[in-house]
PDB file of C-alpha atoms in Angstrom:
ATOM      1  CA  PHE A  33       5.983  11.125  10.420  1.00  0.00           C
ATOM      2  CA  HIS A  34       5.484  14.653  10.387  1.00  0.00           C
ATOM      3  CA  ILE A  35       2.359  16.665   8.873  1.00  0.00           C
ATOM      4  CA  GLY A  36       1.116  20.231   8.754  1.00  0.00           C
ATOM      5  CA  GLU A  37      -2.019  21.147  11.071  1.00  0.00           C
ATOM      6  CA  ARG A  38      -4.286  21.363   8.255  1.00  0.00           C
ATOM      7  CA  GLU A  39      -2.478  18.638   6.005  1.00  0.00           C
ATOM      8  CA  GLU A  40      -3.928  15.327   4.976  1.00  0.00           C
ATOM      9  CA  LYS A  41      -1.432  12.330   4.890  1.00  0.00           C
ATOM     10  CA  CYS A  42      -1.986   8.911   3.412  1.00  0.00           C
ATOM     11  CA  ILE A  43      -0.771   5.361   3.705  1.00  0.00           C
ATOM     12  CA  ILE A  44      -1.007   2.578   1.435  1.00  0.00           C
ATOM     13  CA  GLU A  45      -0.984  -0.928   3.121  1.00  0.00           C
ATOM     14  CA  ASP A  46      -1.261  -3.912   1.105  1.00  0.00           C
ATOM     15  CA  ILE A  47      -3.678  -6.254   3.036  1.00  0.00           C
ATOM     16  CA  PRO A  48      -5.153  -9.632   2.211  1.00  0.00           C
ATOM     17  CA  SER A  49      -8.794 -10.222   2.205  1.00  0.00           C
ATOM     18  CA  ASP A  50     -10.874 -10.818   5.458  1.00  0.00           C
ATOM     19  CA  THR A  51      -7.857  -9.602   7.578  1.00  0.00           C
ATOM     20  CA  LEU A  52      -8.238  -7.522  10.758  1.00  0.00           C
ATOM     21  CA  VAL A  53      -5.952  -4.278  10.868  1.00  0.00           C
ATOM     22  CA  VAL A  54      -5.394  -2.521  14.154  1.00  0.00           C
ATOM     23  CA  GLY A  55      -3.890   1.071  14.367  1.00  0.00           C
ATOM     24  CA  ASN A  56      -2.322   2.784  17.265  1.00  0.00           C
ATOM     25  CA  TYR A  57      -1.576   6.751  16.768  1.00  0.00           C
ATOM     26  CA  LYS A  58      -0.364   9.373  18.998  1.00  0.00           C
ATOM     27  CA  VAL A  59      -0.279  13.043  18.050  1.00  0.00           C
ATOM     28  CA  GLN A  60       2.012  15.838  19.193  1.00  0.00           C
ATOM     29  CA  ARG A  61       2.161  19.298  18.130  1.00  0.00           C
ATOM     30  CA  TRP A  62       5.360  21.613  17.966  1.00  0.00           C
ATOM     31  CA  ASP A  63       5.724  24.109  20.687  1.00  0.00           C
ATOM     32  CA  ILE A  64       7.365  27.236  19.381  1.00  0.00           C
ATOM     33  CA  HIS A  65       8.512  28.439  22.939  1.00  0.00           C
ATOM     34  CA  LYS A  66      10.195  25.207  23.859  1.00  0.00           C
ATOM     35  CA  HIS A  67      11.467  24.349  20.150  1.00  0.00           C
ATOM     36  CA  ASP A  68      10.082  20.625  20.873  1.00  0.00           C
ATOM     37  CA  PHE A  69       7.091  18.519  20.383  1.00  0.00           C
ATOM     38  CA  LEU A  70       4.856  18.521  23.165  1.00  0.00           C
ATOM     39  CA  GLU A  71       4.079  15.132  25.010  1.00  0.00           C
ATOM     40  CA  SER A  72       0.325  15.231  23.843  1.00  0.00           C
ATOM     41  CA  ALA A  73      -1.933  17.617  21.757  1.00  0.00           C
ATOM     42  CA  PRO A  74      -4.987  18.507  23.940  1.00  0.00           C
ATOM     43  CA  GLY A  75      -8.067  19.579  22.057  1.00  0.00           C
ATOM     44  CA  LEU A  76      -6.661  18.208  18.736  1.00  0.00           C
ATOM     45  CA  GLY A  77      -8.038  15.277  17.087  1.00  0.00           C
ATOM     46  CA  MET A  78      -7.650  13.110  13.804  1.00  0.00           C
ATOM     47  CA  PHE A  79     -10.037  12.146  11.279  1.00  0.00           C
ATOM     48  CA  VAL A  80      -8.999   8.517   9.925  1.00  0.00           C
ATOM     49  CA  THR A  81     -10.264   7.700   6.850  1.00  0.00           C
ATOM     50  CA  VAL A  82      -9.666   4.054   5.168  1.00  0.00           C
ATOM     51  CA  THR A  83     -10.393   3.233   1.660  1.00  0.00           C
ATOM     52  CA  SER A  84     -10.724  -0.195   0.074  1.00  0.00           C
ATOM     53  CA  PRO A  85      -9.139  -1.231  -3.279  1.00  0.00           C
ATOM     54  CA  SER A  86     -12.408  -0.646  -4.708  1.00  0.00           C
ATOM     55  CA  GLY A  87     -12.888   2.717  -3.542  1.00  0.00           C
ATOM     56  CA  GLU A  88     -15.271   2.178  -0.751  1.00  0.00           C
ATOM     57  CA  VAL A  89     -14.882   3.905   2.460  1.00  0.00           C
ATOM     58  CA  LEU A  90     -14.427   1.299   5.216  1.00  0.00           C
ATOM     59  CA  LEU A  91     -13.700   3.863   8.029  1.00  0.00           C
ATOM     60  CA  SER A  92     -14.264   7.558   8.605  1.00  0.00           C
ATOM     61  CA  LYS A  93     -14.167   8.419  12.155  1.00  0.00           C
ATOM     62  CA  LEU A  94     -12.809  11.211  14.439  1.00  0.00           C
ATOM     63  CA  TYR A  95     -10.673  10.185  17.126  1.00  0.00           C
ATOM     64  CA  GLY A  96      -8.861  12.216  19.746  1.00  0.00           C
ATOM     65  CA  PRO A  97      -5.032  13.142  19.802  1.00  0.00           C
ATOM     66  CA  GLN A  98      -4.373   9.523  20.937  1.00  0.00           C
ATOM     67  CA  GLY A  99      -6.383   6.382  19.848  1.00  0.00           C
ATOM     68  CA  THR A 100      -6.829   3.176  18.513  1.00  0.00           C
ATOM     69  CA  PHE A 101      -8.827   2.345  15.140  1.00  0.00           C
ATOM     70  CA  SER A 102      -9.679  -0.962  13.584  1.00  0.00           C
ATOM     71  CA  PHE A 103     -11.402  -2.458  10.487  1.00  0.00           C
ATOM     72  CA  THR A 104     -11.450  -5.616   8.657  1.00  0.00           C
ATOM     73  CA  SER A 105     -10.319  -5.877   4.838  1.00  0.00           C
ATOM     74  CA  TYR A 106     -13.075  -7.194   2.651  1.00  0.00           C
ATOM     75  CA  LEU A 107     -11.169  -7.256  -0.379  1.00  0.00           C
ATOM     76  CA  SER A 108      -7.437  -7.961  -1.063  1.00  0.00           C
ATOM     77  CA  GLY A 109      -5.273  -5.158  -2.260  1.00  0.00           C
ATOM     78  CA  GLU A 110      -3.918  -1.759  -1.394  1.00  0.00           C
ATOM     79  CA  HIS A 111      -5.849   0.243   1.219  1.00  0.00           C
ATOM     80  CA  ILE A 112      -5.445   3.942   1.760  1.00  0.00           C
ATOM     81  CA  ILE A 113      -5.447   5.016   5.471  1.00  0.00           C
ATOM     82  CA  CYS A 114      -5.390   8.932   5.511  1.00  0.00           C
ATOM     83  CA  PHE A 115      -5.005  11.139   8.477  1.00  0.00           C
ATOM     84  CA  GLN A 116      -6.099  14.645   9.075  1.00  0.00           C
ATOM     85  CA  SER A 117      -6.221  16.817  12.012  1.00  0.00           C
ATOM     86  CA  ASN A 118      -9.560  18.497  12.981  1.00  0.00           C
ATOM     87  CA  SER A 119      -7.776  21.991  13.228  1.00  0.00           C
ATOM     88  CA  THR A 120     -10.478  24.635  13.050  1.00  0.00           C
ATOM     89  CA  ARG A 121      -7.635  27.368  12.319  1.00  0.00           C
ATOM     90  CA  PHE A 122      -7.672  28.859   8.712  1.00  0.00           C
ATOM     91  CA  ALA A 123      -4.859  27.220   6.272  1.00  0.00           C
ATOM     92  CA  VAL A 124      -3.075  30.774   6.561  1.00  0.00           C
ATOM     93  CA  THR A 125      -2.535  30.855  10.269  1.00  0.00           C
ATOM     94  CA  ALA A 126      -2.267  27.093  10.841  1.00  0.00           C
ATOM     95  CA  GLY A 127       1.363  26.838  10.489  1.00  0.00           C
ATOM     96  CA  SER A 128       2.046  24.223  13.309  1.00  0.00           C
ATOM     97  CA  LYS A 129       3.805  21.060  12.706  1.00  0.00           C
ATOM     98  CA  LEU A 130       2.310  17.933  14.123  1.00  0.00           C
ATOM     99  CA  ARG A 131       4.329  14.406  14.807  1.00  0.00           C
ATOM    100  CA  ILE A 132       2.347  11.390  14.538  1.00  0.00           C
ATOM    101  CA  HIS A 133       3.307   8.126  15.886  1.00  0.00           C
ATOM    102  CA  LEU A 134       1.686   5.431  13.993  1.00  0.00           C
ATOM    103  CA  ASP A 135       1.855   1.540  14.742  1.00  0.00           C
ATOM    104  CA  ILE A 136      -0.176  -0.543  12.330  1.00  0.00           C
ATOM    105  CA  ARG A 137      -0.679  -4.284  12.942  1.00  0.00           C
ATOM    106  CA  VAL A 138      -2.178  -6.295  10.277  1.00  0.00           C
ATOM    107  CA  GLY A 139      -3.822  -9.660  10.861  1.00  0.00           C
ATOM    108  CA  GLU A 140      -2.541 -10.031  14.389  1.00  0.00           C
ATOM    109  CA  HIS A 141      -5.044 -10.951  17.416  1.00  0.00           C
ATOM    110  CA  PHE A 142      -3.208 -10.461  20.633  1.00  0.00           C
ATOM    111  CA  LEU A 143      -3.560 -12.891  23.755  1.00  0.00           C
ATOM    112  CA  ASP A 144      -5.042 -11.127  26.869  1.00  0.00           C
ATOM    113  CA  GLU A 145      -2.784 -12.220  29.577  1.00  0.00           C
ATOM    114  CA  SER A 146      -4.838 -11.327  32.527  1.00  0.00           C
ATOM    115  CA  ALA A 147      -7.511 -13.338  30.966  1.00  0.00           C
ATOM    116  CA  ILE A 148      -5.351 -16.494  30.682  1.00  0.00           C
ATOM    117  CA  GLN A 149      -3.711 -16.162  34.081  1.00  0.00           C
ATOM    118  CA  ALA A 150      -7.251 -16.037  35.576  1.00  0.00           C
ATOM    119  CA  LYS A 151      -8.108 -19.506  34.081  1.00  0.00           C
ATOM    120  CA  ASP A 152      -6.750 -22.852  35.050  1.00  0.00           C
ATOM    121  CA  LYS A 153      -4.070 -24.427  33.196  1.00  0.00           C
ATOM    122  CA  VAL A 154      -6.338 -26.479  30.978  1.00  0.00           C
ATOM    123  CA  ASN A 155      -7.880 -23.363  29.727  1.00  0.00           C
ATOM    124  CA  GLU A 156      -4.812 -21.849  29.336  1.00  0.00           C
ATOM    125  CA  VAL A 157      -3.577 -24.469  26.914  1.00  0.00           C
ATOM    126  CA  ASN A 158      -7.088 -24.353  25.145  1.00  0.00           C
ATOM    127  CA  VAL A 159      -6.716 -20.407  24.600  1.00  0.00           C
ATOM    128  CA  ARG A 160      -3.134 -20.696  23.441  1.00  0.00           C
ATOM    129  CA  LEU A 161      -3.935 -23.598  20.983  1.00  0.00           C
ATOM    130  CA  GLU A 162      -6.945 -21.421  19.658  1.00  0.00           C
ATOM    131  CA  HIS A 163      -4.754 -18.346  19.191  1.00  0.00           C
ATOM    132  CA  LEU A 164      -2.037 -20.570  17.290  1.00  0.00           C
ATOM    133  CA  ILE A 165      -4.729 -22.101  15.303  1.00  0.00           C
ATOM    134  CA  GLU A 166      -5.944 -18.426  14.545  1.00  0.00           C
ATOM    135  CA  GLN A 167      -2.390 -17.526  13.601  1.00  0.00           C
ATOM    136  CA  ILE A 168      -2.016 -20.599  11.257  1.00  0.00           C
ATOM    137  CA  HIS A 169      -5.288 -19.470   9.180  1.00  0.00           C
ATOM    138  CA  HIS A 170      -4.077 -15.831   9.136  1.00  0.00           C
ATOM    139  CA  VAL A 171      -0.518 -17.380   7.643  1.00  0.00           C
ATOM    140  CA  THR A 172      -2.498 -19.620   5.124  1.00  0.00           C
ATOM    141  CA  ARG A 173      -4.513 -16.517   4.147  1.00  0.00           C
ATOM    142  CA  GLU A 174      -1.268 -14.547   3.536  1.00  0.00           C
ATOM    143  CA  GLN A 175       0.231 -17.277   1.362  1.00  0.00           C
ATOM    144  CA  ASP A 176      -2.983 -17.356  -0.598  1.00  0.00           C
ATOM    145  CA  TYR A 177      -2.844 -13.738  -1.134  1.00  0.00           C
ATOM    146  CA  GLU A 178       0.967 -13.907  -2.039  1.00  0.00           C
ATOM    147  CA  ARG A 179       0.099 -16.550  -4.823  1.00  0.00           C
ATOM    148  CA  GLU A 180      -2.442 -14.570  -6.004  1.00  0.00           C
ATOM    149  CA  ARG A 181      -0.195 -11.431  -6.570  1.00  0.00           C
ATOM    150  CA  GLU A 182       2.588 -13.907  -8.007  1.00  0.00           C
ATOM    151  CA  GLU A 183       0.359 -15.313 -10.702  1.00  0.00           C
ATOM    152  CA  LYS A 184      -0.900 -11.918 -11.450  1.00  0.00           C
ATOM    153  CA  PHE A 185       2.790 -10.631 -11.938  1.00  0.00           C
ATOM    154  CA  ARG A 186       3.691 -13.768 -13.823  1.00  0.00           C
ATOM    155  CA  LYS A 187       0.598 -13.234 -16.347  1.00  0.00           C
ATOM    156  CA  THR A 188       1.844  -9.461 -16.856  1.00  0.00           C
ATOM    157  CA  SER A 189       5.328 -10.445 -17.352  1.00  0.00           C
ATOM    158  CA  GLU A 190       4.390 -13.177 -19.943  1.00  0.00           C
ATOM    159  CA  GLU A 191       2.201 -10.471 -21.572  1.00  0.00           C
ATOM    160  CA  THR A 192       4.738  -8.175 -21.792  1.00  0.00           C
ATOM    161  CA  ASN A 193       7.320 -10.671 -23.208  1.00  0.00           C
ATOM    162  CA  SER A 194       4.657 -11.571 -25.943  1.00  0.00           C
ATOM    163  CA  ASN A 195       4.451  -8.008 -26.737  1.00  0.00           C
ATOM    164  CA  ILE A 196       8.265  -7.413 -27.011  1.00  0.00           C
ATOM    165  CA  LEU A 197       8.452 -10.515 -29.194  1.00  0.00           C
ATOM    166  CA  TRP A 198       5.981  -9.312 -31.830  1.00  0.00           C
ATOM    167  CA  TRP A 199       7.249  -5.768 -31.765  1.00  0.00           C
ATOM    168  CA  ALA A 200      11.029  -7.217 -32.538  1.00  0.00           C
ATOM    169  CA  ILE A 201       9.242  -9.402 -35.452  1.00  0.00           C
ATOM    170  CA  VAL A 202       7.315  -6.169 -36.762  1.00  0.00           C
ATOM    171  CA  GLN A 203      10.706  -4.118 -36.493  1.00  0.00           C
ATOM    172  CA  THR A 204      12.681  -6.725 -38.314  1.00  0.00           C
ATOM    173  CA  LEU A 205      10.062  -6.993 -41.267  1.00  0.00           C
ATOM    174  CA  ILE A 206       9.972  -3.277 -41.549  1.00  0.00           C
ATOM    175  CA  LEU A 207      13.944  -3.304 -41.833  1.00  0.00           C
ATOM    176  CA  ILE A 208      14.003  -6.059 -44.578  1.00  0.00           C
ATOM    177  CA  SER A 209      11.141  -4.284 -46.645  1.00  0.00           C
ATOM    178  CA  VAL A 210      13.002  -0.885 -46.336  1.00  0.00           C
ATOM    179  CA  GLY A 211      16.339  -2.673 -47.228  1.00  0.00           C
ATOM    180  CA  ILE A 212      14.587  -4.292 -50.356  1.00  0.00           C
ATOM    181  CA  TRP A 213      12.981  -0.985 -51.499  1.00  0.00           C
ATOM    182  CA  GLN A 214      16.477   0.613 -50.936  1.00  0.00           C
ATOM    183  CA  ILE A 215      18.090  -1.778 -53.110  1.00  0.00           C
ATOM    184  CA  LYS A 216      15.411  -1.997 -55.921  1.00  0.00           C
ATOM    185  CA  SER A 217      15.392   2.183 -56.148  1.00  0.00           C
ATOM    186  CA  LEU A 218      19.125   2.088 -56.308  1.00  0.00           C
ATOM    187  CA  ARG A 219      19.311  -0.571 -59.280  1.00  0.00           C
ATOM    188  CA  ASP A 220      16.615   1.347 -60.845  1.00  0.00           C
ATOM    189  CA  PHE A 221      18.464   4.650 -60.383  1.00  0.00           C
ATOM    190  CA  PHE A 222      21.402   3.175 -61.700  1.00  0.00           C
ATOM    191  CA  ILE A 223      19.767   1.511 -64.861  1.00  0.00           C
ATOM    192  CA  SER A 224      18.038   4.910 -65.611  1.00  0.00           C
ATOM    193  CA  LYS A 225      21.291   6.864 -65.574  1.00  0.00           C
ATOM    194  CA  LYS A 226      22.869   4.103 -67.520  1.00  0.00           C
ATOM    195  CA  LEU A 227      25.817   3.311 -65.083  1.00  0.00           C
ATOM    196  CA  VAL A 228      25.152  -0.309 -64.971  1.00  0.00           C
TER     197      VAL A 228
END
């Protein structure tokens, strides 16, 4: 994505609780002379701020033009990940565009292949088995989180349907009472004018 040099850009990620999140990013600055983005942006860094659904700041740190950040979610819900450059130029003169390449991995733990190759076959199978068990636990947590969200959505839908039913009943009663009132008023009007 592209942002201005002094602009803040935030991304919302829906993350289950107790989940490791790893993000890799790279910043490129626009070069006016080449009319292209430079391969890197030396001297330019990024403030990365992560906020939990309760508003607690989980991570607030300055990184370089290219880096990796990680945090663990303690609550399930929408986490806000914000990026802002550490440019010291004034907002009026900071007209440069930045391109940010971002890769966010939620709940993934990658195997270190070099460590596996250095061990014998029994240990390799053991490490891979532990990795698979860890992935199974992650999938289970994801499913539990999705069940919670589905239950919350179902309750909201049922409450909305109940409110709609009561509103329809109230509207029907109002229409019936207005109709009865109109019939009575017209009958009294006709009787008073001696038309009936």
